[in-house]
CSV table of C-alpha atoms in Angstrom, one decimal:
chain,number,residue,atom,x,y,z
F,1,UNK,CA,56.2,7.9,-1.1
F,2,UNK,CA,52.6,7.0,-0.6
F,3,UNK,CA,51.7,3.5,-1.7
F,4,UNK,CA,48.8,3.2,-4.2
F,5,UNK,CA,45.5,1.9,-2.7
F,6,UNK,CA,45.0,-1.8,-2.9
F,7,UNK,CA,42.6,-2.9,-5.6
F,8,UNK,CA,39.0,-3.7,-4.6
F,9,UNK,CA,38.4,-7.5,-4.5
F,10,UNK,CA,36.3,-8.5,-7.5
F,11,UNK,CA,33.0,-10.0,-6.4
F,12,UNK,CA,32.0,-13.1,-8.4
F,13,UNK,CA,28.5,-13.3,-10.0
F,14,UNK,CA,27.5,-16.1,-7.6
F,15,UNK,CA,28.6,-14.1,-4.6
F,16,UNK,CA,26.7,-11.0,-5.9
F,17,UNK,CA,23.6,-13.1,-6.5
F,18,UNK,CA,23.7,-14.7,-3.0
F,19,UNK,CA,24.2,-11.2,-1.5
F,20,UNK,CA,21.2,-9.8,-3.4
F,21,UNK,CA,19.0,-12.8,-2.6
F,22,UNK,CA,19.6,-12.3,1.1
F,23,UNK,CA,18.9,-8.5,0.8
F,24,UNK,CA,15.8,-9.1,-1.3
F,25,UNK,CA,14.2,-11.5,1.2
F,26,UNK,CA,15.1,-9.2,4.1
F,27,UNK,CA,13.5,-6.3,2.2
F,28,UNK,CA,10.4,-8.3,1.3
F,29,UNK,CA,9.9,-9.1,5.0
F,30,UNK,CA,9.8,-5.4,5.8
F,31,UNK,CA,7.8,-4.4,2.8
F,32,UNK,CA,5.2,-7.1,3.7
F,33,UNK,CA,4.2,-4.6,6.5
F,34,UNK,CA,3.0,-2.0,3.9
F,35,UNK,CA,-0.5,-0.7,4.1
F,36,UNK,CA,-3.1,-2.1,1.7
F,37,UNK,CA,-6.8,-1.8,1.2
F,38,UNK,CA,-8.7,-4.4,3.3
F,39,UNK,CA,-5.2,-5.8,4.1
F,40,UNK,CA,-5.5,-7.8,0.9
F,41,UNK,CA,-1.7,-7.4,0.1
F,42,UNK,CA,-2.2,-7.5,-3.7
F,43,UNK,CA,1.5,-7.4,-4.6
F,44,UNK,CA,4.3,-9.7,-5.8
F,45,UNK,CA,7.9,-9.2,-6.6
F,46,UNK,CA,9.9,-11.3,-9.1
F,47,UNK,CA,13.6,-11.7,-9.3
F,48,UNK,CA,14.9,-12.7,-12.7
F,49,UNK,CA,17.7,-15.2,-12.3
F,50,UNK,CA,17.7,-17.1,-15.6
F,51,UNK,CA,19.6,-15.5,-18.5
F,52,UNK,CA,16.4,-15.2,-20.6
F,53,UNK,CA,14.4,-13.5,-17.8
F,54,UNK,CA,17.3,-11.1,-17.1
F,55,UNK,CA,17.4,-10.1,-20.7
F,56,UNK,CA,13.6,-9.6,-20.8
F,57,UNK,CA,13.7,-7.4,-17.7
F,58,UNK,CA,16.7,-5.5,-19.1
F,59,UNK,CA,14.6,-4.7,-22.2
F,60,UNK,CA,11.8,-3.5,-19.9
F,61,UNK,CA,14.1,-1.0,-18.3
F,62,UNK,CA,15.3,0.2,-21.7
F,63,UNK,CA,18.5,-1.7,-22.2
F,64,UNK,CA,19.4,-2.9,-25.7
F,65,UNK,CA,19.7,-6.7,-26.3
F,66,UNK,CA,23.5,-6.5,-26.3
F,67,UNK,CA,23.4,-5.4,-22.6
F,68,UNK,CA,23.9,-1.7,-23.2
F,69,UNK,CA,21.5,1.0,-22.1
F,70,UNK,CA,19.2,2.3,-24.8
F,71,UNK,CA,19.7,5.8,-23.4
F,72,UNK,CA,23.3,6.2,-22.6
F,73,UNK,CA,24.9,3.3,-24.4
F,74,UNK,CA,27.0,2.3,-21.4
F,75,UNK,CA,27.8,-1.3,-20.6
F,76,UNK,CA,25.6,-3.0,-18.0
F,77,UNK,CA,27.5,-3.1,-14.7
F,78,UNK,CA,28.3,-6.4,-13.1
F,79,UNK,CA,26.9,-4.9,-9.9
F,80,UNK,CA,23.3,-4.7,-11.4
F,81,UNK,CA,20.3,-6.7,-10.3
F,82,UNK,CA,16.7,-6.4,-11.3
F,83,UNK,CA,13.3,-6.9,-9.7
F,84,UNK,CA,9.8,-6.6,-11.2
F,85,UNK,CA,6.9,-5.5,-8.9
F,86,UNK,CA,3.5,-6.9,-9.9
F,87,UNK,CA,-0.2,-6.7,-9.1
F,88,UNK,CA,-1.4,-10.1,-8.0
F,89,UNK,CA,-4.8,-10.3,-9.6
F,90,UNK,CA,-5.8,-13.2,-7.4
F,91,UNK,CA,-5.6,-11.0,-4.3
F,92,UNK,CA,-7.0,-7.7,-5.6
F,93,UNK,CA,-10.4,-6.2,-4.7
F,94,UNK,CA,-12.9,-6.0,-7.6
F,95,UNK,CA,-16.3,-5.1,-6.2
F,96,UNK,CA,-16.1,-1.4,-7.0
F,97,UNK,CA,-14.4,0.4,-9.9
F,98,UNK,CA,-12.4,2.6,-7.5
F,99,UNK,CA,-10.6,-0.5,-6.2
F,100,UNK,CA,-8.5,-0.6,-9.4
F,101,UNK,CA,-6.8,2.6,-8.3
F,102,UNK,CA,-6.6,1.4,-4.7
F,103,UNK,CA,-4.8,-1.8,-5.7
F,104,UNK,CA,-2.1,0.3,-7.6
F,105,UNK,CA,-1.8,2.6,-4.6
F,106,UNK,CA,-1.3,-0.5,-2.4
F,107,UNK,CA,1.4,-1.9,-4.7
F,108,UNK,CA,3.1,1.5,-4.8
F,109,UNK,CA,3.3,1.6,-1.0
F,110,UNK,CA,4.9,-1.9,-1.1
F,111,UNK,CA,7.4,-0.8,-3.8
F,112,UNK,CA,8.5,2.2,-1.8
F,113,UNK,CA,9.3,0.3,1.4
F,114,UNK,CA,10.9,-2.6,-0.6
F,115,UNK,CA,13.3,-0.1,-2.3
F,116,UNK,CA,14.0,1.7,0.9
F,117,UNK,CA,14.9,-1.6,2.6
F,118,UNK,CA,17.2,-2.6,-0.3
F,119,UNK,CA,18.9,0.8,-0.2
F,120,UNK,CA,19.6,0.3,3.5
F,121,UNK,CA,21.4,-2.9,2.5
F,122,UNK,CA,23.6,-1.3,-0.1
F,123,UNK,CA,21.4,-1.8,-3.2
F,124,UNK,CA,20.4,1.6,-4.6
F,125,UNK,CA,17.6,2.1,-7.1
F,126,UNK,CA,19.3,3.1,-10.4
F,127,UNK,CA,16.2,3.1,-12.7
F,128,UNK,CA,12.5,2.4,-12.5
F,129,UNK,CA,10.5,1.8,-15.7
F,130,UNK,CA,6.7,1.4,-15.5
F,131,UNK,CA,4.7,-0.9,-17.8
F,132,UNK,CA,1.0,-0.8,-18.7
F,133,UNK,CA,-0.5,-4.2,-17.9
F,134,UNK,CA,-4.0,-3.2,-19.3
F,135,UNK,CA,-3.3,-3.1,-23.0
F,136,UNK,CA,-3.5,-6.8,-23.7
F,137,UNK,CA,-5.3,-7.8,-20.5
F,138,UNK,CA,-8.7,-6.6,-21.8
F,139,UNK,CA,-8.4,-9.2,-24.5
F,140,UNK,CA,-6.3,-12.1,-23.2
F,141,UNK,CA,-6.2,-11.7,-19.5
F,142,UNK,CA,-2.4,-11.9,-19.5
F,143,UNK,CA,-0.3,-8.8,-20.0
F,144,UNK,CA,2.2,-8.8,-22.9
F,145,UNK,CA,5.0,-7.8,-20.5
F,146,UNK,CA,4.2,-10.9,-18.4
F,147,UNK,CA,4.4,-13.2,-21.5
F,148,UNK,CA,7.8,-11.7,-22.4
F,149,UNK,CA,9.2,-12.8,-19.0
F,150,UNK,CA,8.8,-16.5,-19.7
F,151,UNK,CA,6.9,-19.5,-18.5
F,152,UNK,CA,8.1,-19.1,-14.9
F,153,UNK,CA,6.1,-15.8,-14.7
F,154,UNK,CA,3.0,-16.3,-12.4
F,155,UNK,CA,0.0,-16.2,-14.8
F,156,UNK,CA,-2.1,-14.1,-12.4
F,157,UNK,CA,0.5,-11.4,-11.9
F,158,UNK,CA,0.4,-8.2,-13.9
F,159,UNK,CA,3.8,-6.5,-14.0
F,160,UNK,CA,3.7,-2.9,-12.9
F,161,UNK,CA,7.4,-1.8,-13.1
F,162,UNK,CA,10.9,-3.1,-13.5
F,163,UNK,CA,13.6,-1.8,-11.3
F,164,UNK,CA,17.4,-1.9,-11.9
F,165,UNK,CA,19.4,-1.9,-8.7
F,166,UNK,CA,23.1,-1.2,-8.3
F,167,UNK,CA,25.4,-2.5,-5.6
F,168,UNK,CA,26.9,0.5,-4.0
F,169,UNK,CA,27.8,-0.6,-0.4
F,170,UNK,CA,26.7,2.9,0.6
F,171,UNK,CA,24.4,2.4,3.6
F,172,UNK,CA,22.1,5.3,4.4
F,173,UNK,CA,20.8,4.0,7.6
F,174,UNK,CA,19.9,0.9,9.6
F,175,UNK,CA,17.4,-1.7,8.3
F,176,UNK,CA,16.4,-2.5,11.8
F,177,UNK,CA,15.1,1.0,12.4
F,178,UNK,CA,13.0,0.9,9.3
F,179,UNK,CA,11.7,-2.5,10.3
F,180,UNK,CA,10.7,-1.2,13.7
F,181,UNK,CA,8.8,1.7,12.2
F,182,UNK,CA,7.0,-0.6,9.8
F,183,UNK,CA,6.1,-2.9,12.7
F,184,UNK,CA,4.8,0.1,14.7
F,185,UNK,CA,2.8,1.5,11.7
F,186,UNK,CA,-0.8,0.3,11.7
F,187,UNK,CA,-4.4,1.6,11.3
F,188,UNK,CA,-5.6,2.8,14.7
F,189,UNK,CA,-9.4,3.3,14.7
F,190,UNK,CA,-9.5,4.3,18.4
F,191,UNK,CA,-9.8,7.8,19.9
F,192,UNK,CA,-7.1,10.4,19.4
F,193,UNK,CA,-6.0,13.3,21.6
F,194,UNK,CA,-8.0,16.4,20.7
F,195,UNK,CA,-5.1,19.0,20.9
F,196,UNK,CA,-4.0,20.5,17.7
F,197,UNK,CA,-0.9,19.1,15.8
F,198,UNK,CA,2.2,21.3,15.4
F,199,UNK,CA,2.2,22.8,11.9
F,200,UNK,CA,5.9,22.1,11.6
F,201,UNK,CA,5.2,18.4,12.2
F,202,UNK,CA,2.6,18.4,9.5
F,203,UNK,CA,5.0,20.1,7.1
F,204,UNK,CA,7.6,17.5,7.8
F,205,UNK,CA,5.3,14.7,6.8
F,206,UNK,CA,5.1,16.2,3.3
F,207,UNK,CA,8.8,16.7,2.7
F,208,UNK,CA,10.2,15.4,-0.6
F,209,UNK,CA,10.8,11.7,-0.9
F,210,UNK,CA,13.3,9.5,-2.7
F,211,UNK,CA,12.7,6.1,-4.3
F,212,UNK,CA,9.5,5.4,-6.1
F,213,UNK,CA,7.9,8.4,-4.3
F,214,UNK,CA,10.3,10.8,-6.0
F,215,UNK,CA,8.4,12.8,-8.6
F,216,UNK,CA,4.9,11.8,-7.4
F,217,UNK,CA,2.4,14.4,-8.5
F,218,UNK,CA,0.4,14.3,-5.3
F,219,UNK,CA,-1.2,17.2,-3.3
F,220,UNK,CA,-1.5,16.8,0.4
F,221,UNK,CA,-3.9,18.8,2.4
F,222,UNK,CA,-4.5,18.8,6.1
F,223,UNK,CA,-7.9,19.8,7.4
F,224,UNK,CA,-7.3,21.3,10.8
F,225,UNK,CA,-9.8,24.2,11.2
F,226,UNK,CA,-12.9,23.7,13.2
F,227,UNK,CA,-15.1,24.3,10.2
F,228,UNK,CA,-13.2,21.9,7.9
F,229,UNK,CA,-13.3,19.1,10.5
F,230,UNK,CA,-17.0,19.6,11.2
F,231,UNK,CA,-17.8,19.6,7.5
F,232,UNK,CA,-16.0,16.4,7.0
F,233,UNK,CA,-17.6,14.7,10.0
F,234,UNK,CA,-21.0,15.8,8.8
F,235,UNK,CA,-20.2,14.3,5.4
F,236,UNK,CA,-19.2,11.0,6.9
F,237,UNK,CA,-22.5,10.9,8.9
F,238,UNK,CA,-24.4,11.4,5.6
F,239,UNK,CA,-22.5,9.0,3.4
F,240,UNK,CA,-20.4,6.7,5.6
F,241,UNK,CA,-23.0,4.0,5.4
F,242,UNK,CA,-22.7,3.6,1.6
F,243,UNK,CA,-20.5,0.5,1.8
F,244,UNK,CA,-22.7,-1.2,4.3
F,245,UNK,CA,-25.7,-0.9,2.1
F,246,UNK,CA,-23.9,-1.9,-1.1
F,247,UNK,CA,-24.4,-5.6,-1.1
F,248,UNK,CA,-21.5,-6.6,-3.4
F,249,UNK,CA,-19.0,-4.3,-1.8
F,250,UNK,CA,-19.9,-5.3,1.8
F,251,UNK,CA,-19.8,-9.0,0.9
F,252,UNK,CA,-16.3,-8.5,-0.4
F,253,UNK,CA,-15.2,-6.5,2.7
F,254,UNK,CA,-16.8,-9.1,5.0
F,255,UNK,CA,-14.9,-11.9,3.3
F,256,UNK,CA,-11.7,-10.4,4.8
F,257,UNK,CA,-13.0,-10.5,8.4
F,258,UNK,CA,-11.3,-13.4,10.2
F,259,UNK,CA,-13.0,-15.3,13.0
F,260,UNK,CA,-10.2,-15.0,15.4
F,261,UNK,CA,-6.5,-14.2,15.7
F,262,UNK,CA,-5.5,-17.8,15.0
F,263,UNK,CA,-7.3,-17.8,11.6
F,264,UNK,CA,-5.9,-14.4,10.8
F,265,UNK,CA,-2.4,-15.6,11.5
F,266,UNK,CA,-2.9,-18.7,9.4
F,267,UNK,CA,-4.3,-16.7,6.5
F,268,UNK,CA,-1.8,-13.8,6.9
F,269,UNK,CA,-4.3,-11.2,5.6
F,270,UNK,CA,-7.6,-9.6,6.3
F,271,UNK,CA,-8.5,-8.3,9.8
F,272,UNK,CA,-10.1,-9.4,13.0
F,273,UNK,CA,-12.8,-7.6,15.0
F,274,UNK,CA,-9.9,-6.5,17.3
F,275,UNK,CA,-8.3,-4.6,14.4
F,276,UNK,CA,-11.6,-2.9,13.7
F,277,UNK,CA,-12.8,-2.1,17.2
F,278,UNK,CA,-10.0,-2.9,19.6
F,279,UNK,CA,-10.2,-5.5,22.3
F,280,UNK,CA,-13.6,-6.7,23.3
F,281,UNK,CA,-15.0,-9.5,25.5
F,282,UNK,CA,-16.2,-12.8,23.9
F,283,UNK,CA,-20.0,-12.3,24.1
F,284,UNK,CA,-19.8,-8.8,22.6
F,285,UNK,CA,-17.5,-10.2,19.8
F,286,UNK,CA,-20.2,-12.7,18.8
F,287,UNK,CA,-22.9,-10.0,18.8
F,288,UNK,CA,-20.8,-7.6,16.6
F,289,UNK,CA,-19.9,-10.4,14.2
F,290,UNK,CA,-23.6,-11.3,13.7
F,291,UNK,CA,-24.4,-7.6,13.3
F,292,UNK,CA,-21.8,-7.2,10.5
F,293,UNK,CA,-22.8,-10.3,8.5
F,294,UNK,CA,-24.0,-9.6,4.9
F,295,UNK,CA,-27.4,-11.2,5.6
F,296,UNK,CA,-27.9,-8.8,8.6
F,297,UNK,CA,-26.9,-5.9,6.4
F,298,UNK,CA,-29.2,-6.9,3.7
F,299,UNK,CA,-32.2,-7.1,6.0
F,300,UNK,CA,-31.4,-4.1,8.3
F,301,UNK,CA,-30.5,-1.6,5.6
F,302,UNK,CA,-34.2,-1.1,5.0
F,303,UNK,CA,-34.6,0.2,8.6
F,304,UNK,CA,-31.6,2.6,8.6
F,305,UNK,CA,-28.9,0.4,10.0
F,306,UNK,CA,-26.2,1.7,7.7
F,307,UNK,CA,-27.0,5.3,8.7
F,308,UNK,CA,-26.6,4.3,12.3
F,309,UNK,CA,-23.1,2.9,11.6
F,310,UNK,CA,-22.2,6.0,9.6
F,311,UNK,CA,-23.3,8.2,12.6
F,312,UNK,CA,-21.1,6.2,14.9
F,313,UNK,CA,-18.1,6.6,12.5
F,314,UNK,CA,-18.8,10.3,12.4
F,315,UNK,CA,-18.6,10.5,16.2
F,316,UNK,CA,-15.1,9.0,16.0
F,317,UNK,CA,-14.1,11.4,13.2
F,318,UNK,CA,-15.4,14.6,14.7
F,319,UNK,CA,-12.9,15.2,17.6
F,320,UNK,CA,-9.9,14.2,15.5
F,321,UNK,CA,-7.4,17.1,15.4
F,322,UNK,CA,-6.6,16.7,11.7
F,323,UNK,CA,-7.8,15.0,8.6
F,324,UNK,CA,-5.3,14.4,5.8
F,325,UNK,CA,-6.4,14.2,2.2
F,326,UNK,CA,-4.1,13.2,-0.7
F,327,UNK,CA,-5.0,13.8,-4.4
F,328,UNK,CA,-3.6,13.0,-7.7
F,329,UNK,CA,-3.1,15.9,-10.1
F,330,UNK,CA,-5.2,14.2,-12.8
F,331,UNK,CA,-8.8,13.1,-12.4
F,332,UNK,CA,-7.9,9.8,-14.2
F,333,UNK,CA,-4.4,8.9,-13.1
F,334,UNK,CA,-2.4,6.5,-15.1
F,335,UNK,CA,-0.5,3.5,-13.8
F,336,UNK,CA,2.7,5.3,-13.0
F,337,UNK,CA,0.9,8.2,-11.2
F,338,UNK,CA,-1.1,5.7,-9.1
F,339,UNK,CA,1.9,3.6,-8.1
F,340,UNK,CA,4.0,6.7,-7.3
F,341,UNK,CA,1.1,8.1,-5.3
F,342,UNK,CA,1.1,4.9,-3.2
F,343,UNK,CA,4.8,5.3,-2.6
F,344,UNK,CA,4.2,8.8,-1.4
F,345,UNK,CA,1.5,7.6,0.9
F,346,UNK,CA,3.8,4.9,2.4
F,347,UNK,CA,6.5,7.5,3.0
F,348,UNK,CA,4.0,9.9,4.7
F,349,UNK,CA,2.6,7.1,6.9
F,350,UNK,CA,6.1,5.9,8.0
F,351,UNK,CA,7.0,9.5,8.9
F,352,UNK,CA,3.8,9.9,10.8
F,353,UNK,CA,4.6,6.7,12.8
F,354,UNK,CA,8.1,8.0,13.6
F,355,UNK,CA,6.4,11.2,14.9
F,356,UNK,CA,4.1,9.3,17.2
F,357,UNK,CA,1.0,9.8,15.1
F,358,UNK,CA,-1.6,7.3,13.9
F,359,UNK,CA,-3.8,7.2,10.9
F,360,UNK,CA,-7.3,5.8,10.3
F,361,UNK,CA,-8.3,5.8,6.7
F,362,UNK,CA,-12.0,6.7,6.0
F,363,UNK,CA,-12.0,5.1,2.6
F,364,UNK,CA,-15.8,4.8,2.3
F,365,UNK,CA,-16.1,8.4,1.2
F,366,UNK,CA,-13.8,7.8,-1.7
F,367,UNK,CA,-14.8,4.4,-3.0
F,368,UNK,CA,-18.0,5.6,-4.8
F,369,UNK,CA,-17.4,8.1,-7.5
F,370,UNK,CA,-20.5,10.3,-6.8
F,371,UNK,CA,-19.7,10.5,-3.1
F,372,UNK,CA,-16.0,11.2,-3.8
F,373,UNK,CA,-16.9,14.0,-6.3
F,374,UNK,CA,-19.3,15.6,-3.8
F,375,UNK,CA,-16.6,15.4,-1.1
F,376,UNK,CA,-14.0,17.1,-3.3
F,377,UNK,CA,-16.5,19.8,-4.3
F,378,UNK,CA,-17.4,20.5,-0.6
F,379,UNK,CA,-13.8,20.7,0.6
F,380,UNK,CA,-12.3,22.2,-2.5
F,381,UNK,CA,-10.0,19.2,-3.3
F,382,UNK,CA,-8.8,19.2,-6.9
F,383,UNK,CA,-7.7,16.3,-9.2
F,384,UNK,CA,-8.6,12.8,-7.9
F,385,UNK,CA,-8.6,12.4,-4.1
F,386,UNK,CA,-7.3,8.8,-3.4
F,387,UNK,CA,-6.7,8.8,0.4
F,388,UNK,CA,-8.4,10.5,3.3
F,389,UNK,CA,-7.7,9.6,6.9
F,390,UNK,CA,-7.9,10.7,10.5
F,391,UNK,CA,-4.5,11.8,11.8
F,392,UNK,CA,-3.6,12.3,15.4
F,393,UNK,CA,-1.9,11.0,18.6
F,394,UNK,CA,-3.7,7.8,19.7
F,395,UNK,CA,-5.0,7.3,23.2
F,396,UNK,CA,-5.0,3.5,22.9
F,397,UNK,CA,-2.9,1.0,21.0
F,398,UNK,CA,-4.6,-1.2,18.4
F,399,UNK,CA,-3.3,-4.7,17.5
F,400,UNK,CA,-1.2,-5.1,14.3
F,401,UNK,CA,-3.0,-6.7,11.3
F,402,UNK,CA,-1.9,-10.1,10.2
F,403,UNK,CA,0.7,-10.4,7.4
F,404,UNK,CA,1.9,-12.9,4.9
F,405,UNK,CA,5.5,-14.0,5.3
F,406,UNK,CA,7.4,-11.6,3.1
F,407,UNK,CA,9.2,-14.3,1.2
F,408,UNK,CA,5.9,-15.7,-0.1
F,409,UNK,CA,5.6,-12.6,-2.3
F,410,UNK,CA,9.0,-13.3,-3.9
F,411,UNK,CA,9.2,-15.4,-7.0
F,412,UNK,CA,12.3,-16.4,-8.9
F,413,UNK,CA,11.9,-16.3,-12.7
């Protein structure tokens, strides 16, 4: 006669919390490597540990005050934990209206890699609920959802979504492999091989995704024909100097340029000249730094300096074997659409890295609405294009951009 299976040992609340805290900090270390505009890293993640904070987050995900789900009426499992991913308004870019969407896309990329990292440690995403931080922010500067989360909630954080996670002990892969991919993923602004990319590889980059990217209403288009790539390069030559001549935008961009690797490592954000142009000798580095200074731009924009820089960028773009463009379905995407779009972008970029491909975003043609609209009309891109990038196999390696320690983005509330 077969003996009944032994009962599964009951995990105490303290043991579960300790296990989740370790998993969350490990996941945050990997998610800290997510792409973000200007490498500003405008994200934060809160873990509710107090009874009041857990109840507040449970309400955000639709659970009734008695601990039951507002949808199914089932009891909250003792294996559940919660996190709230937020936009850190102190770290966001503000010089252009388009930056509002870019910040949400950046946070979406972080969310996707955070949730993937937690899943690889046995914490699966059970539910994601998005909140709109803009309703009260226009009047008070502090979102209502943030106020509901108590005094420990960082005052400059705008909550974007609350996530309920469930301990499953079902590991779908190895966290070390995801970490290796995240470490290898970077913006590579160098030359790419000119040979065409295999269509099957391009199709694989667009395969359906899980996590926050699931359900993202994003169209991905690869520009691979000679005519499409030539048209895009010509467009960059015409409009790629817009940021250099926009004084406020360039001043903000330049504020993220670090003097050297030591300063970049200490700050944990921004970029060095090496991340922009690759390794260069000291004397040239000083010349380039002076040439990029806002005062230089302000003076030389009258003699066509931004057009020269745009022409140089176009020379890099032209031989690239593929350009990838991602667009939201709606011309004015809401918060959820923008965050899920960022999650989709993160998944695409990680797959490209695993395939030996590199990306170099050409964001300047999207950050000014009139330029973006003209680009979409010229290339037949519908909705709201939010990402356009070179895509190919790099000939040289670029250094990795500095990052904040992942745990610094985690707050206990």
